[in-house]
Short mmCIF file of C-alpha atoms in Angstrom, two decimals:
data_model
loop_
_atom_site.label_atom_id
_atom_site.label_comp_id
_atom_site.label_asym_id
_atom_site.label_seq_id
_atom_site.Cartn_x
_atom_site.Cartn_y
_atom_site.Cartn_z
CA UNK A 1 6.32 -0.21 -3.93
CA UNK A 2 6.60 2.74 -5.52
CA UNK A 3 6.53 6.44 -4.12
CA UNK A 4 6.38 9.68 -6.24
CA UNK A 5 6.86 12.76 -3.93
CA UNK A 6 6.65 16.05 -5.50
CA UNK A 7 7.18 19.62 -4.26
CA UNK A 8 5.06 22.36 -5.72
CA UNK A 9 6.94 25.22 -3.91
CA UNK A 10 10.54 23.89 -5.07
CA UNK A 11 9.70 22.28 -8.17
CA UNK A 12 11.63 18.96 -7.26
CA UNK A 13 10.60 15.76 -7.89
CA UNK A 14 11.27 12.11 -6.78
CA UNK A 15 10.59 8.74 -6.86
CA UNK A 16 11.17 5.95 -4.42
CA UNK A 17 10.84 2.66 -5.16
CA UNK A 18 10.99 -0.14 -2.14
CA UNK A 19 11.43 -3.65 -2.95
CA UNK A 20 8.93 -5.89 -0.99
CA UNK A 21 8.71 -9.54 -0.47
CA UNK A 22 6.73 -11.11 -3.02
CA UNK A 23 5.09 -14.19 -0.48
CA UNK A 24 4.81 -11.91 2.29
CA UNK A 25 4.72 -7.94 1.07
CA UNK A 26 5.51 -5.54 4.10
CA UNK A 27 6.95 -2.72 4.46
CA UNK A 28 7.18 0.38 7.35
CA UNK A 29 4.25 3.32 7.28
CA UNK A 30 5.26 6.51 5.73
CA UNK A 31 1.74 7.58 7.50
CA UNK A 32 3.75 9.65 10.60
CA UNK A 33 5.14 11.65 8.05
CA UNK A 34 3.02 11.88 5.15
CA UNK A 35 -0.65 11.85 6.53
CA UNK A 36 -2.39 11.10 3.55
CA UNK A 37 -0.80 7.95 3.12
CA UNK A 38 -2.91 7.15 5.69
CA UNK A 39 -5.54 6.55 3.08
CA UNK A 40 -2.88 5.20 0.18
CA UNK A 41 -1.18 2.47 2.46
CA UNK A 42 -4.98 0.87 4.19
CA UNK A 43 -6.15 0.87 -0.14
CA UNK A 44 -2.94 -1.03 -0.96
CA UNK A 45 -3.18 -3.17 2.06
CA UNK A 46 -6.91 -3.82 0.73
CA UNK A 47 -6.35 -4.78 -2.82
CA UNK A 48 -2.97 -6.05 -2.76
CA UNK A 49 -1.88 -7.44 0.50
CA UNK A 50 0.71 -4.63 1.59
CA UNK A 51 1.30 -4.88 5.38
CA UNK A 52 2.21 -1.61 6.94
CA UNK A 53 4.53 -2.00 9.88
CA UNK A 54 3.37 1.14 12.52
CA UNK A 55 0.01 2.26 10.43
CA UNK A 56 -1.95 3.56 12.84
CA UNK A 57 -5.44 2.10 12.10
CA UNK A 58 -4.60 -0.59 8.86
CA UNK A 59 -8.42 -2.12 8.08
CA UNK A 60 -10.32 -2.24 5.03
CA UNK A 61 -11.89 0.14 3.63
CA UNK A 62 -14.62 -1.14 0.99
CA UNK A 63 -14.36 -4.82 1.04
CA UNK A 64 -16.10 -7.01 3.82
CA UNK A 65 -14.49 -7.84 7.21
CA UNK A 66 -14.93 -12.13 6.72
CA UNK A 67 -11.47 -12.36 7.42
CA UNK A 68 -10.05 -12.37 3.62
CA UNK A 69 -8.12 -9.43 4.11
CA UNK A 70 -6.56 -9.45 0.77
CA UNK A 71 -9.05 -11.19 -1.43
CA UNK A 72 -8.19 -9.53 -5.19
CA UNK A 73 -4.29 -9.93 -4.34
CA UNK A 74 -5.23 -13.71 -3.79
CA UNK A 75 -7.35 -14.08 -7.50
CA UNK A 76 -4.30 -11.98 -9.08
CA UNK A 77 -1.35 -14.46 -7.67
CA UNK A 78 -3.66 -17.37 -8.37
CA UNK A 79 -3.31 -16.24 -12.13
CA UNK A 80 0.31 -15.45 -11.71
CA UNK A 81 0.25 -11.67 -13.17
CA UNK A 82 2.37 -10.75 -10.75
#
């Protein structure tokens, strides 16, 4: 996982980059402090799997609710591009 935080009043920038297990990705919400990620962290957890440990409300957000939670992560390790 990767994080680029920027700061338009200082001029900083930063990037954070979290290493995540590959069979079982999860890592802790920035959502309490960032609330935008909010949005970030439930499209992740869509698309790739991602569980966020203290998200407040982690459900998908396009795809279905038939209880694949993490159906284009599943056809993308199939083919082993990741």
């Amino acid at each position: 996982m990767v994080y680029h935080l920027s700061s338009t009043k200082f001029r900083h920038n930063i990037v954070v980059k979290i290493k995540t297990d590959r069979n079982h990705p999860e890592m802790a919400s920035v959502s309490a402090i960032w609330r935008t990620a909010e949005f970030h962290e439930r499209e992740v957890f869509e698309l790739f799997g991602v569980r966020f440990t203290g998200h407040p409300d982690l459900r998908l957000l396009i795809l279905p609710m038939d209880g694949k939670e993490n159906i284009l992560y599943e056809k993308i390790s199939k083919t082993r591009l990741i």
